[in-house]
Every structure is written in C-alpha cells, then in structure tokens.
PDB file of C-alpha atoms and ligand atoms in Angstrom:
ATOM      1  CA  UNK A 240      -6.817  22.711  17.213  1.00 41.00           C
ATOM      2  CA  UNK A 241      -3.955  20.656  16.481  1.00 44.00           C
ATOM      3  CA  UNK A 242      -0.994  21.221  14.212  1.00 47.00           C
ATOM      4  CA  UNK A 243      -2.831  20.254  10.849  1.00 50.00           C
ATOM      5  CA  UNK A 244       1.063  19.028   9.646  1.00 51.00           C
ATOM      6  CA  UNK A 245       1.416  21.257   6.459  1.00 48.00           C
ATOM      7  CA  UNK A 246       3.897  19.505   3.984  1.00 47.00           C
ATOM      8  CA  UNK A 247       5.247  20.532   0.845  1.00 44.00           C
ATOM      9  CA  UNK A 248       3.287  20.502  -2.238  1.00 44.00           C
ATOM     10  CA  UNK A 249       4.391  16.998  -3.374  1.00 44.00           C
ATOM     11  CA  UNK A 250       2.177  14.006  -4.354  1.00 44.00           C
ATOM     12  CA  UNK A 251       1.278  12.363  -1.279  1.00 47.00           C
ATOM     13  CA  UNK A 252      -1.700   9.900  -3.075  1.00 49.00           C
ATOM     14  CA  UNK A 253      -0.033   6.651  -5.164  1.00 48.00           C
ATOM     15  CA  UNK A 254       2.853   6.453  -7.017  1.00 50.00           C
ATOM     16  CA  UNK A 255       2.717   8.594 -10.331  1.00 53.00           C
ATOM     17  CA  UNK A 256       4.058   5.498 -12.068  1.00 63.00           C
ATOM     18  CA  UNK A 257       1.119   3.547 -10.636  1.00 76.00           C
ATOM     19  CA  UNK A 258      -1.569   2.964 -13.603  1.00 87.00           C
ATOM     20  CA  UNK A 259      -4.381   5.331 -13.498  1.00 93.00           C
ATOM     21  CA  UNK A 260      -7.889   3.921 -12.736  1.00 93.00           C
ATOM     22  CA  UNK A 261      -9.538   6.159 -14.386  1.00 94.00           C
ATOM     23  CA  UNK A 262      -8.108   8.261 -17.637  1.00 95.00           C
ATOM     24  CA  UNK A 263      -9.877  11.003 -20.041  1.00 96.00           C
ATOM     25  CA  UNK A 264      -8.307  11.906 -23.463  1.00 97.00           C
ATOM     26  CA  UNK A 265      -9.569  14.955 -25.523  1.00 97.00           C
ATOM     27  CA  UNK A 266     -12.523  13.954 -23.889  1.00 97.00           C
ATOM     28  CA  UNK A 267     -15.394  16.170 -25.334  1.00 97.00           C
ATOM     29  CA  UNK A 268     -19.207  16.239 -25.301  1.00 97.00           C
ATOM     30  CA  UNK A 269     -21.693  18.172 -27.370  1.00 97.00           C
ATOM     31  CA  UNK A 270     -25.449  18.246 -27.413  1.00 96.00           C
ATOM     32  CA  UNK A 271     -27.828  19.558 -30.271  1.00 93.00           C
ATOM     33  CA  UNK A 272     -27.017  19.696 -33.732  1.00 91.00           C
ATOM     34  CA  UNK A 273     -26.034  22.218 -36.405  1.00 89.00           C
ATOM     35  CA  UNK A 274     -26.636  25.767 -35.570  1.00 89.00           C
ATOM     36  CA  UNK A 275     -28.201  25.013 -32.242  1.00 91.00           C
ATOM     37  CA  UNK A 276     -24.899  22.493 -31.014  1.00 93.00           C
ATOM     38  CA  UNK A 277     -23.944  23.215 -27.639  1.00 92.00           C
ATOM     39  CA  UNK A 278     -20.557  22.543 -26.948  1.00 95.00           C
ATOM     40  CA  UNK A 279     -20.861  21.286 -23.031  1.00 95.00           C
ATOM     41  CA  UNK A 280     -17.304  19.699 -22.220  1.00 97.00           C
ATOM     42  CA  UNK A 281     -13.886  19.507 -23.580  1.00 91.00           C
ATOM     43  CA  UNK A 282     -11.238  19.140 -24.984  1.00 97.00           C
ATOM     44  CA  UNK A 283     -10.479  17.673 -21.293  1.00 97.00           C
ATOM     45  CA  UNK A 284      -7.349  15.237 -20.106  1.00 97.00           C
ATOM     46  CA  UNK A 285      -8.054  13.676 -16.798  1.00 96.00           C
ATOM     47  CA  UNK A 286      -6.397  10.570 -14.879  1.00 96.00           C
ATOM     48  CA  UNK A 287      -6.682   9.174 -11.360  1.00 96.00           C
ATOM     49  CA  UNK A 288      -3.893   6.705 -10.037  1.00 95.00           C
ATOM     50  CA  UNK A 289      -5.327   4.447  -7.558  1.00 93.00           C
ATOM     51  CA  UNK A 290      -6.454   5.138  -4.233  1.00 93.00           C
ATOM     52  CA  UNK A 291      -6.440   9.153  -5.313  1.00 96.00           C
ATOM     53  CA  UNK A 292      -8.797  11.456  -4.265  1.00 97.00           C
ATOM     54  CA  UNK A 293      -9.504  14.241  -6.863  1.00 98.00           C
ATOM     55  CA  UNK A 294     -11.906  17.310  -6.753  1.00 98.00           C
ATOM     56  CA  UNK A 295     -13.408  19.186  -9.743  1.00 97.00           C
ATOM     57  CA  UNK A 296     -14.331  22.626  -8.954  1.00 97.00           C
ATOM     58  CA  UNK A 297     -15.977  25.041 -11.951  1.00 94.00           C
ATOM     59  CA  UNK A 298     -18.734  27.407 -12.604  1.00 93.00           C
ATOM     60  CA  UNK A 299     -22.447  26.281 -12.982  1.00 91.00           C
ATOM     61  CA  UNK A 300     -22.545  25.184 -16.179  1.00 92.00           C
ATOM     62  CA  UNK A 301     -19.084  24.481 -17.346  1.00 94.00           C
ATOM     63  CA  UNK A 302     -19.549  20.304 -17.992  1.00 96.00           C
ATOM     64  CA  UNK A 303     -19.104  18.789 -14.329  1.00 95.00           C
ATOM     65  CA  UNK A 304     -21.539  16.853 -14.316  1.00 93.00           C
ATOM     66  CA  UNK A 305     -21.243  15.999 -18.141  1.00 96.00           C
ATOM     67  CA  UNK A 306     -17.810  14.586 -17.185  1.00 96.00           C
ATOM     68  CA  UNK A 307     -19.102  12.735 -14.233  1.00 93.00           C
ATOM     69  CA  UNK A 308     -22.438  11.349 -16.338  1.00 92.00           C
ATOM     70  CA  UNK A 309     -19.152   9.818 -19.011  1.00 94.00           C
ATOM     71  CA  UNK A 310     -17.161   8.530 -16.344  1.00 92.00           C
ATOM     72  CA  UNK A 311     -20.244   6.436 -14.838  1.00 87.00           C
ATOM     73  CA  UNK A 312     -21.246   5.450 -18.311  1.00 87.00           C
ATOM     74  CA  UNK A 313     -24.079   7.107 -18.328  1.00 88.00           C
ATOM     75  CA  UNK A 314     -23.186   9.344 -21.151  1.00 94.00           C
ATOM     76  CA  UNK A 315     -21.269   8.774 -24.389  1.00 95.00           C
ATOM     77  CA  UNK A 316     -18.657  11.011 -25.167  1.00 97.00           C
ATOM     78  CA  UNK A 317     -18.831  13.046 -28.488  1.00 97.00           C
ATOM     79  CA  UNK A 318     -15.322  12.473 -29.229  1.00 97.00           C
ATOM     80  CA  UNK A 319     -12.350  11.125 -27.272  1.00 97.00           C
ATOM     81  CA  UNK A 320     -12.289   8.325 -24.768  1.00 95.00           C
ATOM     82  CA  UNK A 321     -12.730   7.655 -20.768  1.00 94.00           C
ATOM     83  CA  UNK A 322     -11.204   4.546 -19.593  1.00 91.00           C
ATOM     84  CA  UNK A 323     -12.193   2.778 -16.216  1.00 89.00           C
ATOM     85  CA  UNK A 324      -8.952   0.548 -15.298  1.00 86.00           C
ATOM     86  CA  UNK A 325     -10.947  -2.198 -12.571  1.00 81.00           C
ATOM     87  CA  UNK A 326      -9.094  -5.729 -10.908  1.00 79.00           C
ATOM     88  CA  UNK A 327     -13.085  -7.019 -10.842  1.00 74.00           C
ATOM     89  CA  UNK A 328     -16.756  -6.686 -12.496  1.00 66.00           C
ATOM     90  CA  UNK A 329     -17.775  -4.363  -9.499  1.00 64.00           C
ATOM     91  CA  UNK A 330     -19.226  -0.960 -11.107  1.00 64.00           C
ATOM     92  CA  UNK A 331     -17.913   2.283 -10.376  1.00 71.00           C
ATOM     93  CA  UNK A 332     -21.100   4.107  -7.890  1.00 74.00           C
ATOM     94  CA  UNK A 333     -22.208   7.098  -8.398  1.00 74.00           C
ATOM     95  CA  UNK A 334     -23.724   9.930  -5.624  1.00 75.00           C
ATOM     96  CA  UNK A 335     -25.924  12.644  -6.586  1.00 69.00           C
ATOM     97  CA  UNK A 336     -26.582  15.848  -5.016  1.00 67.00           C
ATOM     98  CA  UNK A 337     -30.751  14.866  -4.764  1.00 65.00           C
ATOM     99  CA  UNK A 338     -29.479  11.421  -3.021  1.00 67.00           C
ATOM    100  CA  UNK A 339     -30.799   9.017  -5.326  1.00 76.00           C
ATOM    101  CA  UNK A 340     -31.915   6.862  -3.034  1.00 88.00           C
ATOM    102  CA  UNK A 341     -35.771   4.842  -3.071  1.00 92.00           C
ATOM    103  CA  UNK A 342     -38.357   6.616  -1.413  1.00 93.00           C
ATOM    104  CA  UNK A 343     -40.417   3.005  -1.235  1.00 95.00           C
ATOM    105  CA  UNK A 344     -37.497   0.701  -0.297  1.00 95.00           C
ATOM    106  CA  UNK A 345     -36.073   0.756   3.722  1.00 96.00           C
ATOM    107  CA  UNK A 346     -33.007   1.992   4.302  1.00 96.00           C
ATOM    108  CA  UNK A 347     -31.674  -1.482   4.763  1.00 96.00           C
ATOM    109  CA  UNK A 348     -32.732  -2.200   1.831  1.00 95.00           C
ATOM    110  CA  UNK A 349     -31.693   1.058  -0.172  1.00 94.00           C
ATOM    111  CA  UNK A 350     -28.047  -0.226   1.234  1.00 94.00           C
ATOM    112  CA  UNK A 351     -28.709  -3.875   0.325  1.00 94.00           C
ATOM    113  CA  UNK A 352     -30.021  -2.883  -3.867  1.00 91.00           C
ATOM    114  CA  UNK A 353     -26.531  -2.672  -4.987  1.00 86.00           C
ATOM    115  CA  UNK A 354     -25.636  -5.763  -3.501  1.00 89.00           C
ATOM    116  CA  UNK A 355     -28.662  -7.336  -4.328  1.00 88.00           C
ATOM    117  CA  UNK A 356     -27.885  -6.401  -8.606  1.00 86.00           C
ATOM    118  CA  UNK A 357     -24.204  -8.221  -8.226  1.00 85.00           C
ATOM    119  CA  UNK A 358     -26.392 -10.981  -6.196  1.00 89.00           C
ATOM    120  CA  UNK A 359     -24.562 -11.740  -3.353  1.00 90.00           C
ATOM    121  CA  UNK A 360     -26.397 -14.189  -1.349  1.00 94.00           C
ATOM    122  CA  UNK A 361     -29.280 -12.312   1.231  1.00 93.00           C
ATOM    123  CA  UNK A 362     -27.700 -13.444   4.882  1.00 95.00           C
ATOM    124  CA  UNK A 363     -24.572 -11.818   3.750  1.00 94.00           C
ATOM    125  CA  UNK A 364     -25.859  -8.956   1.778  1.00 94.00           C
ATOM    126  CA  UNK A 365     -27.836  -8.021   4.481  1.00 94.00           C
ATOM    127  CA  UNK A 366     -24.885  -8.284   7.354  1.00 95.00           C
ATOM    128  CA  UNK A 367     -23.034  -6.262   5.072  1.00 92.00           C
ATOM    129  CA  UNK A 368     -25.834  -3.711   4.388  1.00 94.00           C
ATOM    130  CA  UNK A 369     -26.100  -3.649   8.102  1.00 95.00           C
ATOM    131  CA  UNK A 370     -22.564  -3.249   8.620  1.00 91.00           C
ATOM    132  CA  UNK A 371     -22.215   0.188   6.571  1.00 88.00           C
ATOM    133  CA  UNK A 372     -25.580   1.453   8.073  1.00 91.00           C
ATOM    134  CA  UNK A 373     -23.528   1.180  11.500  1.00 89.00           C
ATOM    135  CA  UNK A 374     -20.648   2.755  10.160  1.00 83.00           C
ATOM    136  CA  UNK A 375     -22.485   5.554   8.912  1.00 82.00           C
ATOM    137  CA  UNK A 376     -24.682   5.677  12.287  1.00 85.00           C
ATOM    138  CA  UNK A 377     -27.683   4.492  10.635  1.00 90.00           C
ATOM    139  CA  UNK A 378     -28.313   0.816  12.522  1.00 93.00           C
ATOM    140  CA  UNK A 379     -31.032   2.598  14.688  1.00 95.00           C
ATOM    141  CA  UNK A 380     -33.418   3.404  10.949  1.00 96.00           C
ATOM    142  CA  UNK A 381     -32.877   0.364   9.354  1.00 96.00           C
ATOM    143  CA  UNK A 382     -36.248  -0.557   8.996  1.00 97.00           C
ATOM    144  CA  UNK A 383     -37.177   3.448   8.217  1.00 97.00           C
ATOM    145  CA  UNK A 384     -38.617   4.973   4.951  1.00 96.00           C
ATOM    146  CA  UNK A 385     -36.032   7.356   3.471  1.00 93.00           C
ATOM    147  CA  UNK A 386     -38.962   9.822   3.645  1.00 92.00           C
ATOM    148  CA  UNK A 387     -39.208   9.918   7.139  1.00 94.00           C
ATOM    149  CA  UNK A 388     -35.528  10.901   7.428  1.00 93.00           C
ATOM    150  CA  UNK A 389     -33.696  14.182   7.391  1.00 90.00           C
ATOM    151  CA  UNK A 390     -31.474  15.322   4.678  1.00 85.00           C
ATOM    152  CA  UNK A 391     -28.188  14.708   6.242  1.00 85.00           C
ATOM    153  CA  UNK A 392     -29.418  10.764   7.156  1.00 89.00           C
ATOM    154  CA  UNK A 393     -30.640  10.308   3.814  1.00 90.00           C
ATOM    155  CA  UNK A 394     -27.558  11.482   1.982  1.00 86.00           C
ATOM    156  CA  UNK A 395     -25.827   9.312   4.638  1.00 87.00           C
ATOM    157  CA  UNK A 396     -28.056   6.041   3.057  1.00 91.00           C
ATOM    158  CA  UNK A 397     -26.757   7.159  -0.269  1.00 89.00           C
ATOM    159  CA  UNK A 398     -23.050   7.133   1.073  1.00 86.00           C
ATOM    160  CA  UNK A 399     -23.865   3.973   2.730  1.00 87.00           C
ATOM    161  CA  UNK A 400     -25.274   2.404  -0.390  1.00 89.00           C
ATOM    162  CA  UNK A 401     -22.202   3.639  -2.562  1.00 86.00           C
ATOM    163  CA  UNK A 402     -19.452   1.869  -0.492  1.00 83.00           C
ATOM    164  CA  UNK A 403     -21.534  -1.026   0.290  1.00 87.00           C
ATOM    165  CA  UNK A 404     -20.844  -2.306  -2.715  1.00 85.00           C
ATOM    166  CA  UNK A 405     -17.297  -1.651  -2.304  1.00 82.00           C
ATOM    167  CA  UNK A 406     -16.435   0.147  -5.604  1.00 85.00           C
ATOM    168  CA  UNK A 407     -13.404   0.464  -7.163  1.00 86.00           C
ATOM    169  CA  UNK A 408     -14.185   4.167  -8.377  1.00 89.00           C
ATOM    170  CA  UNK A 409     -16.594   6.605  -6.372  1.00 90.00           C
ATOM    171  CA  UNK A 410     -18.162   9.372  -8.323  1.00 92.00           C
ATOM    172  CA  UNK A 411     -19.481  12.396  -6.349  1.00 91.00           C
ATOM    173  CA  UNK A 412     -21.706  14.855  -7.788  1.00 91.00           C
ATOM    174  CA  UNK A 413     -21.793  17.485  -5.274  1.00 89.00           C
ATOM    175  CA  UNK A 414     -23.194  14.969  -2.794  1.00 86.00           C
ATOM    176  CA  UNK A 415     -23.767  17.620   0.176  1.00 85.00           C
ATOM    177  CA  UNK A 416     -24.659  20.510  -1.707  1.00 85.00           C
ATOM    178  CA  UNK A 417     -28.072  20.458  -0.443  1.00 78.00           C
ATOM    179  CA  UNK A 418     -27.439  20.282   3.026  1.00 79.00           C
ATOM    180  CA  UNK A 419     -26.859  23.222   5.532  1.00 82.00           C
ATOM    181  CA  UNK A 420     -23.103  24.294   6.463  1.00 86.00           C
ATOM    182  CA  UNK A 421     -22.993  22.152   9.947  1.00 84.00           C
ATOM    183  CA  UNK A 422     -24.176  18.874   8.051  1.00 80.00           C
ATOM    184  CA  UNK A 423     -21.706  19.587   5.314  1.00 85.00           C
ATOM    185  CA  UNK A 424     -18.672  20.069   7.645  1.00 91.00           C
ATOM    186  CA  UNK A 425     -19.684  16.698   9.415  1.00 86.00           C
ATOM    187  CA  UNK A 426     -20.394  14.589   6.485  1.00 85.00           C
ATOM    188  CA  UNK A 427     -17.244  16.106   4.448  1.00 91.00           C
ATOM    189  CA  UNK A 428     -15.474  14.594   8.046  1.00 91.00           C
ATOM    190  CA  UNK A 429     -17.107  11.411   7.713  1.00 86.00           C
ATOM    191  CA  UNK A 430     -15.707  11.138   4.244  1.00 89.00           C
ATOM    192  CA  UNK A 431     -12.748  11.711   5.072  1.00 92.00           C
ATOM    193  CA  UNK A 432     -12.124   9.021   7.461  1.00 89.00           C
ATOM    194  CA  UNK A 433     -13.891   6.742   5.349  1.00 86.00           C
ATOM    195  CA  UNK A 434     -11.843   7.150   1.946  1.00 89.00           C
ATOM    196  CA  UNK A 435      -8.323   7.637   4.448  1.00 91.00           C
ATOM    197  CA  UNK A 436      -9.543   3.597   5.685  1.00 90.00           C
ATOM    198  CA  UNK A 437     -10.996   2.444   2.342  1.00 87.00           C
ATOM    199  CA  UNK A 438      -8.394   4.638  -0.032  1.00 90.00           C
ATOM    200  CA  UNK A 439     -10.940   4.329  -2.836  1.00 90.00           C
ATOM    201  CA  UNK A 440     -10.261   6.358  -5.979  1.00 93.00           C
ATOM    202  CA  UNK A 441     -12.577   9.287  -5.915  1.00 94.00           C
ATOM    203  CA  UNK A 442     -13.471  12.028  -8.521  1.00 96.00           C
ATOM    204  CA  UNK A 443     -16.021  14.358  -6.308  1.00 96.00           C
ATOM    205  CA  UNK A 444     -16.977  17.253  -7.868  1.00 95.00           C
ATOM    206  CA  UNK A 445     -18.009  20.392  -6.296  1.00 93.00           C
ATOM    207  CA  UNK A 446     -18.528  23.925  -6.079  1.00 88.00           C
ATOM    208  CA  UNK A 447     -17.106  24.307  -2.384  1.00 92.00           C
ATOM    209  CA  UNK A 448     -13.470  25.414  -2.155  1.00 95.00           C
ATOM    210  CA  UNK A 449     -13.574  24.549   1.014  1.00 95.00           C
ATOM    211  CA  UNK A 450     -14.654  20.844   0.697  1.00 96.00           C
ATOM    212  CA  UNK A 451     -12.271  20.485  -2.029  1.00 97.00           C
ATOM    213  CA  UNK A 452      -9.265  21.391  -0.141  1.00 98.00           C
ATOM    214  CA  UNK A 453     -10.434  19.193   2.649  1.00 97.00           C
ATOM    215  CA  UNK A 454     -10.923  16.502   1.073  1.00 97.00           C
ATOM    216  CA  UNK A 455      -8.650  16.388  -2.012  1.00 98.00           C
ATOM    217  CA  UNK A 456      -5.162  15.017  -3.179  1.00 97.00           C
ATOM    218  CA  UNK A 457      -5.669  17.016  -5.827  1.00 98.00           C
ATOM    219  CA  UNK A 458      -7.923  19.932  -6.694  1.00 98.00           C
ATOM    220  CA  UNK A 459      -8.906  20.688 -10.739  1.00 98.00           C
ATOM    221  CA  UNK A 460     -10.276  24.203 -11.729  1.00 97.00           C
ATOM    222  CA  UNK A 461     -12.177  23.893 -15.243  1.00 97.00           C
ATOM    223  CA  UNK A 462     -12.867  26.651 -17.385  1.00 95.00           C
ATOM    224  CA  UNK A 463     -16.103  28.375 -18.521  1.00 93.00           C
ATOM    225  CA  UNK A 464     -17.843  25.746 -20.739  1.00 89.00           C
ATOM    226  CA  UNK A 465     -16.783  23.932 -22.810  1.00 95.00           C
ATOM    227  CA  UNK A 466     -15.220  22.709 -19.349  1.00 95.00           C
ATOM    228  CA  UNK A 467     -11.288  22.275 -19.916  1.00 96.00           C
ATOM    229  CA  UNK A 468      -8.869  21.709 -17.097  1.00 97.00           C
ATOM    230  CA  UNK A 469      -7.276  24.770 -16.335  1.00 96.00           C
ATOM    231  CA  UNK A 470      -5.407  24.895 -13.436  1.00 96.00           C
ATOM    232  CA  UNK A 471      -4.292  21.681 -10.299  1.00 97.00           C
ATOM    233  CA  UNK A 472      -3.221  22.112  -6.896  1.00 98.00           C
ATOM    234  CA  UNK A 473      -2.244  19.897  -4.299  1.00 98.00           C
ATOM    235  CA  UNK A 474      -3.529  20.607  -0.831  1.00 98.00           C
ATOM    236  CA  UNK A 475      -0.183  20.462   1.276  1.00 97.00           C
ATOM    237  CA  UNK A 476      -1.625  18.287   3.887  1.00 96.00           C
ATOM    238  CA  UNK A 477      -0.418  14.693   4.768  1.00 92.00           C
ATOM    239  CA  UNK A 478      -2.488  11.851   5.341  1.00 94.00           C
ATOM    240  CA  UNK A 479      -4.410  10.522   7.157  1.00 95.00           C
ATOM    241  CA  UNK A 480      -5.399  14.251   7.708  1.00 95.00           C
ATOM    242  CA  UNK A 481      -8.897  15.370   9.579  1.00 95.00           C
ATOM    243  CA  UNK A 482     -11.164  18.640   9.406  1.00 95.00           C
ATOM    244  CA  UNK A 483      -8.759  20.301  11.250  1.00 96.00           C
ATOM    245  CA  UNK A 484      -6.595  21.162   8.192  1.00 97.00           C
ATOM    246  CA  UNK A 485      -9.274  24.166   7.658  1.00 97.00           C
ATOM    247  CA  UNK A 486      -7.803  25.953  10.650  1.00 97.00           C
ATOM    248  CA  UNK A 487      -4.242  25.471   8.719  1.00 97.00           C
ATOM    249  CA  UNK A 488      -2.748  29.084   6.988  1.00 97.00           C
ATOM    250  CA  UNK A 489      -2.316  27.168   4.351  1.00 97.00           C
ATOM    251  CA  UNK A 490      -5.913  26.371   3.818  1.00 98.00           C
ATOM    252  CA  UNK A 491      -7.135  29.959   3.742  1.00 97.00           C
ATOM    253  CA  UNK A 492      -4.052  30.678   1.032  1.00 98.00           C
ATOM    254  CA  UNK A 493      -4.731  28.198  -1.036  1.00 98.00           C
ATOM    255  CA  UNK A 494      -8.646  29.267  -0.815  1.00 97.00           C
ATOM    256  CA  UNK A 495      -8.184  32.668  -1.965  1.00 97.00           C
ATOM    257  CA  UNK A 496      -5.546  31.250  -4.864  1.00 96.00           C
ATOM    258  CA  UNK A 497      -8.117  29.058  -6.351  1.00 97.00           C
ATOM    259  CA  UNK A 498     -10.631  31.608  -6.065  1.00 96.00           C
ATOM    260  CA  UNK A 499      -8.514  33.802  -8.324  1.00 95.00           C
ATOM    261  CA  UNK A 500      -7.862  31.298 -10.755  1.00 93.00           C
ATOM    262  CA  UNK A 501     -11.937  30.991 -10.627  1.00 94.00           C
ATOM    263  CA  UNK A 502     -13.349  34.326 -10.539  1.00 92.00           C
ATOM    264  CA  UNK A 503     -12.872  34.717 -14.151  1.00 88.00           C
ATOM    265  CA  UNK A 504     -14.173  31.699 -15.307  1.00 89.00           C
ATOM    266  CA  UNK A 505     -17.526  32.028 -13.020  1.00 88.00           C
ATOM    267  CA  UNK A 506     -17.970  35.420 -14.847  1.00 86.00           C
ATOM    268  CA  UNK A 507     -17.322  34.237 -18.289  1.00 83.00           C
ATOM    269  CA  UNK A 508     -19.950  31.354 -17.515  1.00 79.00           C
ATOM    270  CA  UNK A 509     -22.580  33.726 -16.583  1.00 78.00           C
ATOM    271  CA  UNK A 510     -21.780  36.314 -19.319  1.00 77.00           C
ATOM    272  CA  UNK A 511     -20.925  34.519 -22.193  1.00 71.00           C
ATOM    273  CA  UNK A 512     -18.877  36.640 -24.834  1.00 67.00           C
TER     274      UNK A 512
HETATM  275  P1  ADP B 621     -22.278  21.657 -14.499  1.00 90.82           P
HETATM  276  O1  ADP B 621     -22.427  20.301 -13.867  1.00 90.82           O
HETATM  277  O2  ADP B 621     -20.852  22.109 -14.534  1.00 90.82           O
HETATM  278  O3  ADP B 621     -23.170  22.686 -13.900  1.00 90.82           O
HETATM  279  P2  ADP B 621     -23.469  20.376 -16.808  1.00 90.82           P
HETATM  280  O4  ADP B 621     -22.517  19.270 -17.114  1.00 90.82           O
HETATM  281  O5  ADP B 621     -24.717  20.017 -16.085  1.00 90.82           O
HETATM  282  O6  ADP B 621     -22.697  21.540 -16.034  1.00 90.82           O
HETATM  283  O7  ADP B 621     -23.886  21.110 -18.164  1.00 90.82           O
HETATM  284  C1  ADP B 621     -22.942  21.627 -19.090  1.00 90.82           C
HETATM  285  C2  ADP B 621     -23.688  22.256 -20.256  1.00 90.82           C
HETATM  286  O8  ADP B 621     -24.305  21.257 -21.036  1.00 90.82           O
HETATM  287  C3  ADP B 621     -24.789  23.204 -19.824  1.00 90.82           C
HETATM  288  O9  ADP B 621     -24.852  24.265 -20.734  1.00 90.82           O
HETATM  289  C4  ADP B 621     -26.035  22.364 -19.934  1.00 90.82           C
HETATM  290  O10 ADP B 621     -27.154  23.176 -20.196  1.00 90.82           O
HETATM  291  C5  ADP B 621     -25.701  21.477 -21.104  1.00 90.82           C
HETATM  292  N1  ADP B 621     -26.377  20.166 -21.007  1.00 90.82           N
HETATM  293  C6  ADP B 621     -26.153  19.227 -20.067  1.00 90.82           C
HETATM  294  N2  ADP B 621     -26.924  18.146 -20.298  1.00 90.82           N
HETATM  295  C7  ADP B 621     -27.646  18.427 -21.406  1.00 90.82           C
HETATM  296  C8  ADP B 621     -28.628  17.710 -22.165  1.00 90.82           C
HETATM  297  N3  ADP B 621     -29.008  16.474 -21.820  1.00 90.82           N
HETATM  298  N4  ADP B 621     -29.145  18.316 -23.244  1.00 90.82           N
HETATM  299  C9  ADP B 621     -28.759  19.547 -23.617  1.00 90.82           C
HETATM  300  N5  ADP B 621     -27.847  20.280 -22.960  1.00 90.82           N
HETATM  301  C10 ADP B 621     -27.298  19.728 -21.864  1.00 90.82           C
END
C-alpha cells in the first residue's frame, strides 16, 4: 500500500467560479394529494461545477432517487427548479442499480442503443460501441445475451453503454448495490480511473460510505425525508487518486464522521415521529 497522499480539505475538483453543470434550487417533490400528500424531497440546493464528482448518501427513503429521477428529467419537480448547463444536445445518462440494460439486444448492441437514438452513422457507432466494451473488458461477449452474463459484466454493459455516448452529466443510482463486496471494490476502481481520464460531472448516489469517500470530490448527507442537504465533506485525497485511499487514516475518520452525522437521520427514517 502506497502513501494514498492525504491533502487538506480544500476543493481539488474545478474552479468554484467555474459555472455549475448541474444546479437545484428549493428543489422539492411531493406525491399524493390532500391528506394523503407525501412530502418525498426538499427544500434541497444542489450544484455541480464541471468535471466534479459528487456523492449523495441518505437513509432508504429520504428522496435519492426522487432527486436523481428530476435531474434525468424523468420527474417534474413540485416546486423549484433543476438546471442541466450542456456545450451540446448529448443527454445526461442515467445507471440504475437493476442495470437497465436489454435482455433481447447483444451486448454490442446494448452499448451501440444510445448511439444509435443520437444516430451516429453504424461503422462508427459500432467501433465506438466496441471501443468501450474493450475498455470495460467486455470485447470477448460482444455478441452475448445480457442474460447469459454475470452481475458484475452486466452492470459493466450498463457502464459501458452510459459513457458510450459520452455524456456531459452521469447519474448513478446506486449502480453496484446489487453486487457482492469484491465486485463492488473492483468496479468502484474501474470508475475511478474512468471519470479521473474522462472528468465527467457525476452525481452517484449511494448508501456505501465507503464508495462515497472513494470515489467523491464531494460527499452530501441528506436528511430523513423530505431529503434536505444536511451536511458536505470533502474527501482529503488528491487526484488522480486509486482504491488505495481506503487504507488512508483519513478514510476510516472521515467514515465514522459521516456515520455520525447519519445515524440519526437513518433512525428518524425508519421511525418517523
Ligand atoms: P430513496 O431513493 O432515498 O430510497 P425515493 O426517492 O425512492 O427514496 O423515495 C422517497 C419517498 O417518496 C419515499 O417515501 C417513497 O415511498 C416516495 N415515492 C417515491 N416515488 C413515488 C411515487 N411514484 N409515488 C408515490 N410515492 C413515491
């Protein structure tokens, strides 16, 4: 194990003055009416400069994947506004934690779709395609059914698929929740290296500490729902770091400091007042 170069707790993703990709204002969703309105996110502020790489981390329940749903435009907001700051048409991409890949397309093909919607011409959709699938050591499954493939390969066809289309924005919802603790620390890895060499703005959300320090130029605790930010920390690693940072003292402090900040909230989400 290396030194894992702990820094001071300063920004080390874009300038602050840089404008944010992606911004939330007293963002806030509801669903139901009257008596039986649930109030699922918000008030919530939120805003990513470019090339930043910020983790959400809250109890079950608290709006996470309401935000995320907004930010992808999935979801209208009840109130408030998300703006997505792009240079070109390209959509943000979204991963989910259940892959969201097609069971009857190949995997080539599952990397070609989004390519395929902003029609870029086949020969060079397809070298493209075929150029992620190496990347994410796929090449040899090309012609597979995602069926046939283990969890960690197929959420590997949905990472593929995501950056294929070389998005401005990445949303994560919990993408490797679903896989054992050995996949997890390898694909988390994989990530890494990927957004250090692509820097593309990220909001992953999570329920792992541990993947959020790892990964994150910034880490967000919300509250109990109606999700609010509560609390930000900046892992004090530099980059480009690697996986070895969760060796680092500094890991394991800042793991049992945003555990504190979210014990409460976990038990307020699972015994409401
Ligand atoms: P998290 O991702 O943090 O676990 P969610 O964003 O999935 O939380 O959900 C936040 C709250 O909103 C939960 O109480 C959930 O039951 C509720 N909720 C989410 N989507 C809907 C929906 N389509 N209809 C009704 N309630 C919903």
């Amino acid at each position: 194990m290396g030194d894992p170069h702990p820094t001071p707790a300063t920004p080390t993703a874009a300038a602050p003055t840089a404008r944010p990709k992606l911004r939330a204002e007293a963002l806030t969703r509801s669903f139901g009416r009257g008596t039986r309105t649930r109030f699922a996110l918000g008030p919530l502020d939120l805003s990513l400069a470019p090339g930043e790489f910020v983790c959400i981390v809250g109890p079950s329940g608290c709006g996470k994947s309401t935000l995320l749903r907004i930010a992808a435009g999935l979801l209208r907001p009840s109130s408030g506004e998300l703006s997505i700051r792009t240079a070109s048409p390209r959509p943000a991409a979204m991963i989910f934690q259940d892959y969201g890949i097609y069971d009857w397309k190949t995997v080539l093909a599952n990397v070609r779709f989004g390519l395929d919607v902003q029609r870029v011409p086949r020969k060079k959709a397809d070298a493209r395609a075929r150029d992620w699938l190496a990347r994410m050591g796929l090449l040899d499954v090309a012609g597979a059914y995602p069926a046939t493939l283990s969890g960690g390969m197929r959420q590997r066809v949905a990472i593929a698929r995501a950056l294929a289309v070389e998005p401005e924005i990445l949303l994560m919802d919990e993408p490797f929740a679903a896989l054992d603790a050995q996949l997890r620390t390898i694909l988390q890895d994989e990530l890494l290296d990927l957004t250090q060499t692509t820097r593309t703005t990220t909001l992953f959300i999570t329920h792992s500490l541990e993947e959020a320090i790892v990964l994150g130029d910034r880490v967000l605790v919300m509250s109990a729902g109606p999700g609010r930010i509560i609390a930000e920390r900046r892992p004090p690693f530099h980059r480009p770091r690697t996986g070895e940072v969760r060796s680092a003292p500094e890991f394991t402090a800042l793991k049992s400091e945003l555990w504190e900040l979210l014990r409460g909230e976990v038990r307020r989400e699972a015994v409401p007042a």
